[in-house]
mmCIF file with all atom_site columns, C-alpha atoms in Angstrom:
data_model
loop_
_atom_site.group_PDB
_atom_site.id
_atom_site.type_symbol
_atom_site.label_atom_id
_atom_site.label_alt_id
_atom_site.label_comp_id
_atom_site.label_asym_id
_atom_site.label_entity_id
_atom_site.label_seq_id
_atom_site.pdbx_PDB_ins_code
_atom_site.Cartn_x
_atom_site.Cartn_y
_atom_site.Cartn_z
_atom_site.occupancy
_atom_site.B_iso_or_equiv
_atom_site.pdbx_formal_charge
_atom_site.auth_seq_id
_atom_site.auth_comp_id
_atom_site.auth_asym_id
_atom_site.auth_atom_id
_atom_site.pdbx_PDB_model_num
ATOM 1  C CA . MET G 1 1  ? 46.308 -83.616 -82.930 1.00 42.00 ? 1  MET G CA 1
ATOM 2  C CA . PRO G 1 2  ? 42.746 -82.522 -82.077 1.00 49.00 ? 2  PRO G CA 1
ATOM 3  C CA . GLU G 1 3  ? 40.179 -83.481 -84.692 1.00 49.00 ? 3  GLU G CA 1
ATOM 4  C CA . GLY G 1 4  ? 39.374 -80.546 -86.966 1.00 43.00 ? 4  GLY G CA 1
ATOM 5  C CA . PHE G 1 5  ? 42.488 -78.641 -85.919 1.00 42.00 ? 5  PHE G CA 1
ATOM 6  C CA . ALA G 1 6  ? 44.007 -79.148 -89.360 1.00 44.00 ? 6  ALA G CA 1
ATOM 7  C CA . PRO G 1 7  ? 41.350 -80.563 -91.726 1.00 43.00 ? 7  PRO G CA 1
ATOM 8  C CA . GLU G 1 8  ? 43.974 -81.801 -94.196 1.00 43.00 ? 8  GLU G CA 1
ATOM 9  C CA . TYR G 1 9  ? 45.672 -83.876 -91.465 1.00 52.00 ? 9  TYR G CA 1
ATOM 10 C CA . PRO G 1 10 ? 44.438 -87.487 -91.203 1.00 47.00 ? 10 PRO G CA 1
ATOM 11 C CA . VAL G 1 11 ? 42.400 -88.135 -88.037 1.00 61.00 ? 11 VAL G CA 1
ATOM 12 C CA . GLY G 1 12 ? 44.289 -90.399 -85.625 1.00 66.00 ? 12 GLY G CA 1
ATOM 13 C CA . MET G 1 13 ? 47.689 -89.794 -87.237 1.00 50.00 ? 13 MET G CA 1
ATOM 14 C CA . PRO G 1 14 ? 50.338 -89.376 -84.483 1.00 54.00 ? 14 PRO G CA 1
ATOM 15 C CA . SER G 1 15 ? 51.704 -85.849 -84.162 1.00 57.00 ? 15 SER G CA 1
ATOM 16 C CA . ASN G 1 16 ? 53.741 -83.619 -81.892 1.00 48.00 ? 16 ASN G CA 1
ATOM 17 C CA . PHE G 1 17 ? 54.515 -79.911 -81.641 1.00 52.00 ? 17 PHE G CA 1
ATOM 18 C CA . ALA G 1 18 ? 57.835 -78.101 -81.729 1.00 52.00 ? 18 ALA G CA 1
ATOM 19 C CA . PHE G 1 19 ? 58.685 -74.578 -80.677 1.00 70.00 ? 19 PHE G CA 1
ATOM 20 C CA . GLY G 1 20 ? 61.457 -72.594 -82.243 1.00 79.00 ? 20 GLY G CA 1
ATOM 21 C CA . GLY G 1 21 ? 62.748 -69.248 -83.218 1.00 77.00 ? 21 GLY G CA 1
ATOM 22 C CA . MET G 1 22 ? 65.892 -67.136 -83.353 1.00 80.00 ? 22 MET G CA 1
ATOM 23 C CA . LEU G 1 23 ? 67.802 -66.676 -80.083 1.00 78.00 ? 23 LEU G CA 1
ATOM 24 C CA . ASN G 1 24 ? 69.479 -63.426 -79.080 1.00 80.00 ? 24 ASN G CA 1
ATOM 25 C CA . LEU G 1 25 ? 72.979 -64.145 -77.809 1.00 80.00 ? 25 LEU G CA 1
ATOM 26 C CA . GLU G 1 26 ? 73.510 -60.591 -76.530 1.00 80.00 ? 26 GLU G CA 1
ATOM 27 C CA . ASP G 1 27 ? 71.277 -57.906 -75.014 1.00 87.00 ? 27 ASP G CA 1
ATOM 28 C CA . ILE G 1 28 ? 69.709 -55.420 -77.423 1.00 87.00 ? 28 ILE G CA 1
ATOM 29 C CA . PRO G 1 29 ? 69.993 -52.043 -75.657 1.00 84.00 ? 29 PRO G CA 1
ATOM 30 C CA . GLY G 1 30 ? 66.603 -50.795 -74.471 1.00 90.00 ? 30 GLY G CA 1
ATOM 31 C CA . LYS G 1 31 ? 64.941 -53.977 -75.674 1.00 89.00 ? 31 LYS G CA 1
ATOM 32 C CA . ARG G 1 32 ? 65.196 -57.726 -75.126 1.00 89.00 ? 32 ARG G CA 1
ATOM 33 C CA . LYS G 1 33 ? 67.932 -59.480 -73.173 1.00 91.00 ? 33 LYS G CA 1
ATOM 34 C CA . ALA G 1 34 ? 70.333 -62.235 -74.200 1.00 85.00 ? 34 ALA G CA 1
ATOM 35 C CA . GLY G 1 35 ? 68.556 -65.578 -74.294 1.00 84.00 ? 35 GLY G CA 1
ATOM 36 C CA . SER G 1 36 ? 65.359 -64.130 -75.734 1.00 85.00 ? 36 SER G CA 1
ATOM 37 C CA . MET G 1 37 ? 63.636 -65.868 -78.621 1.00 84.00 ? 37 MET G CA 1
ATOM 38 C CA . MET G 1 38 ? 61.962 -64.133 -81.550 1.00 84.00 ? 38 MET G CA 1
ATOM 39 C CA . TRP G 1 39 ? 60.494 -64.721 -84.967 1.00 84.00 ? 39 TRP G CA 1
ATOM 40 C CA . SER G 1 40 ? 59.320 -62.592 -87.857 1.00 84.00 ? 40 SER G CA 1
ATOM 41 C CA . GLY G 1 41 ? 56.966 -63.758 -90.579 1.00 83.00 ? 41 GLY G CA 1
ATOM 42 C CA . VAL G 1 42 ? 56.923 -62.951 -94.268 1.00 84.00 ? 42 VAL G CA 1
ATOM 43 C CA . ALA G 1 43 ? 53.840 -60.704 -93.844 1.00 90.00 ? 43 ALA G CA 1
ATOM 44 C CA . ASN G 1 44 ? 55.615 -58.659 -91.123 1.00 88.00 ? 44 ASN G CA 1
ATOM 45 C CA . SER G 1 45 ? 54.120 -60.354 -88.068 1.00 91.00 ? 45 SER G CA 1
ATOM 46 C CA . HIS G 1 46 ? 56.572 -60.578 -85.179 1.00 89.00 ? 46 HIS G CA 1
ATOM 47 C CA . TRP G 1 47 ? 56.845 -62.023 -81.674 1.00 90.00 ? 47 TRP G CA 1
ATOM 48 C CA . TRP G 1 48 ? 59.443 -62.251 -78.957 1.00 91.00 ? 48 TRP G CA 1
ATOM 49 C CA . ILE G 1 49 ? 59.766 -63.872 -75.539 1.00 92.00 ? 49 ILE G CA 1
ATOM 50 C CA . ASP G 1 50 ? 62.265 -62.503 -73.016 1.00 95.00 ? 50 ASP G CA 1
ATOM 51 C CA . PRO G 1 51 ? 62.419 -64.829 -69.997 1.00 94.00 ? 51 PRO G CA 1
ATOM 52 C CA . SER G 1 52 ? 65.048 -62.702 -68.209 1.00 94.00 ? 52 SER G CA 1
ATOM 53 C CA . SER G 1 53 ? 62.804 -59.631 -68.152 1.00 94.00 ? 53 SER G CA 1
ATOM 54 C CA . GLY G 1 54 ? 59.492 -61.483 -68.007 1.00 94.00 ? 54 GLY G CA 1
ATOM 55 C CA . ILE G 1 55 ? 58.310 -59.582 -71.072 1.00 95.00 ? 55 ILE G CA 1
ATOM 56 C CA . ALA G 1 56 ? 56.837 -60.950 -74.294 1.00 96.00 ? 56 ALA G CA 1
ATOM 57 C CA . GLY G 1 57 ? 55.180 -59.240 -77.200 1.00 96.00 ? 57 GLY G CA 1
ATOM 58 C CA . VAL G 1 58 ? 53.499 -59.870 -80.500 1.00 96.00 ? 58 VAL G CA 1
ATOM 59 C CA . MET G 1 59 ? 52.620 -57.659 -83.442 1.00 94.00 ? 59 MET G CA 1
ATOM 60 C CA . VAL G 1 60 ? 50.361 -59.213 -86.049 1.00 96.00 ? 60 VAL G CA 1
ATOM 61 C CA . VAL G 1 61 ? 49.945 -57.495 -89.388 1.00 94.00 ? 61 VAL G CA 1
ATOM 62 C CA . THR G 1 62 ? 49.495 -58.700 -92.936 1.00 96.00 ? 62 THR G CA 1
ATOM 63 C CA . LEU G 1 63 ? 51.608 -56.371 -95.012 1.00 93.00 ? 63 LEU G CA 1
ATOM 64 C CA . LEU G 1 64 ? 53.936 -57.031 -97.907 1.00 93.00 ? 64 LEU G CA 1
ATOM 65 C CA . PRO G 1 65 ? 56.742 -56.743 -98.798 1.00 88.00 ? 65 PRO G CA 1
ATOM 66 C CA . TYR G 1 66 ? 58.635 -58.474 -96.019 1.00 83.00 ? 66 TYR G CA 1
ATOM 67 C CA . ALA G 1 67 ? 60.624 -56.044 -93.856 1.00 83.00 ? 67 ALA G CA 1
ATOM 68 C CA . ASP G 1 68 ? 58.374 -53.137 -94.876 1.00 87.00 ? 68 ASP G CA 1
ATOM 69 C CA . TYR G 1 69 ? 59.828 -49.954 -93.369 1.00 87.00 ? 69 TYR G CA 1
ATOM 70 C CA . VAL G 1 70 ? 56.594 -48.842 -91.658 1.00 92.00 ? 70 VAL G CA 1
ATOM 71 C CA . ALA G 1 71 ? 55.993 -52.286 -90.101 1.00 89.00 ? 71 ALA G CA 1
ATOM 72 C CA . THR G 1 72 ? 59.621 -52.629 -89.008 1.00 88.00 ? 72 THR G CA 1
ATOM 73 C CA . ASP G 1 73 ? 59.596 -49.156 -87.458 1.00 89.00 ? 73 ASP G CA 1
ATOM 74 C CA . LEU G 1 74 ? 56.295 -49.854 -85.667 1.00 93.00 ? 74 LEU G CA 1
ATOM 75 C CA . TYR G 1 75 ? 57.664 -53.123 -84.238 1.00 89.00 ? 75 TYR G CA 1
ATOM 76 C CA . SER G 1 76 ? 60.801 -51.380 -82.975 1.00 89.00 ? 76 SER G CA 1
ATOM 77 C CA . LYS G 1 77 ? 58.743 -48.623 -81.350 1.00 93.00 ? 77 LYS G CA 1
ATOM 78 C CA . LEU G 1 78 ? 56.368 -51.188 -79.787 1.00 95.00 ? 78 LEU G CA 1
ATOM 79 C CA . GLU G 1 79 ? 59.213 -53.158 -78.235 1.00 91.00 ? 79 GLU G CA 1
ATOM 80 C CA . THR G 1 80 ? 61.011 -50.031 -76.996 1.00 94.00 ? 80 THR G CA 1
ATOM 81 C CA . ALA G 1 81 ? 57.817 -48.599 -75.460 1.00 95.00 ? 81 ALA G CA 1
ATOM 82 C CA . LEU G 1 82 ? 56.949 -51.878 -73.716 1.00 95.00 ? 82 LEU G CA 1
ATOM 83 C CA . TYR G 1 83 ? 60.380 -52.193 -72.142 1.00 95.00 ? 83 TYR G CA 1
ATOM 84 C CA . LYS G 1 84 ? 60.502 -48.536 -71.138 1.00 94.00 ? 84 LYS G CA 1
ATOM 85 C CA . GLY G 1 85 ? 57.027 -48.634 -69.578 1.00 91.00 ? 85 GLY G CA 1
ATOM 86 C CA . LEU G 1 86 ? 57.158 -52.055 -67.958 1.00 86.00 ? 86 LEU G CA 1
ATOM 87 C CA . ILE G 1 87 ? 60.679 -51.696 -66.566 1.00 79.00 ? 87 ILE G CA 1
ATOM 88 C CA . ALA G 1 88 ? 59.811 -48.246 -65.146 1.00 75.00 ? 88 ALA G CA 1
ATOM 89 C CA . GLU G 1 89 ? 56.597 -49.644 -63.643 1.00 77.00 ? 89 GLU G CA 1
ATOM 90 C CA . SER G 1 90 ? 58.499 -52.565 -62.112 1.00 74.00 ? 90 SER G CA 1
ATOM 91 C CA . ARG G 1 91 ? 61.091 -50.240 -60.565 1.00 74.00 ? 91 ARG G CA 1
ATOM 92 C CA . SER G 1 92 ? 58.345 -47.988 -59.230 1.00 77.00 ? 92 SER G CA 1
ATOM 93 C CA . ALA G 1 93 ? 56.559 -50.970 -57.675 1.00 76.00 ? 93 ALA G CA 1
ATOM 94 C CA . ASP G 1 94 ? 59.831 -52.067 -56.049 1.00 75.00 ? 94 ASP G CA 1
ATOM 95 C CA . GLY G 1 95 ? 60.326 -48.597 -54.575 1.00 72.00 ? 95 GLY G CA 1
ATOM 96 C CA . ALA G 1 96 ? 63.188 -47.634 -56.888 1.00 63.00 ? 96 ALA G CA 1
ATOM 97 C CA . GLU G 1 97 ? 63.268 -44.523 -59.039 1.00 55.00 ? 97 GLU G CA 1
ATOM 98 C CA . ALA G 1 98 ? 62.018 -44.959 -62.607 1.00 47.00 ? 98 ALA G CA 1
#
């Protein structure tokens, strides 16, 4: 671990990093595909990575309570808009109709 990265962590102590999140086993219509990984934090921050579509997104807020309606709605609209715009742009670039 780099010195100063986590001041409470002893300098020289061996460490490693892990990556994890929840996997989608099925497509979510209009959003991420099966095999995507996502996570949501207690303060309503969210991220997802969709390797099939080549799309990833993050929304960082600090808002309680967890699963606040406004934050959840914003995240859903963000993901939907990204997929709609990026997929349409990709089809347009490939010469297909959007």
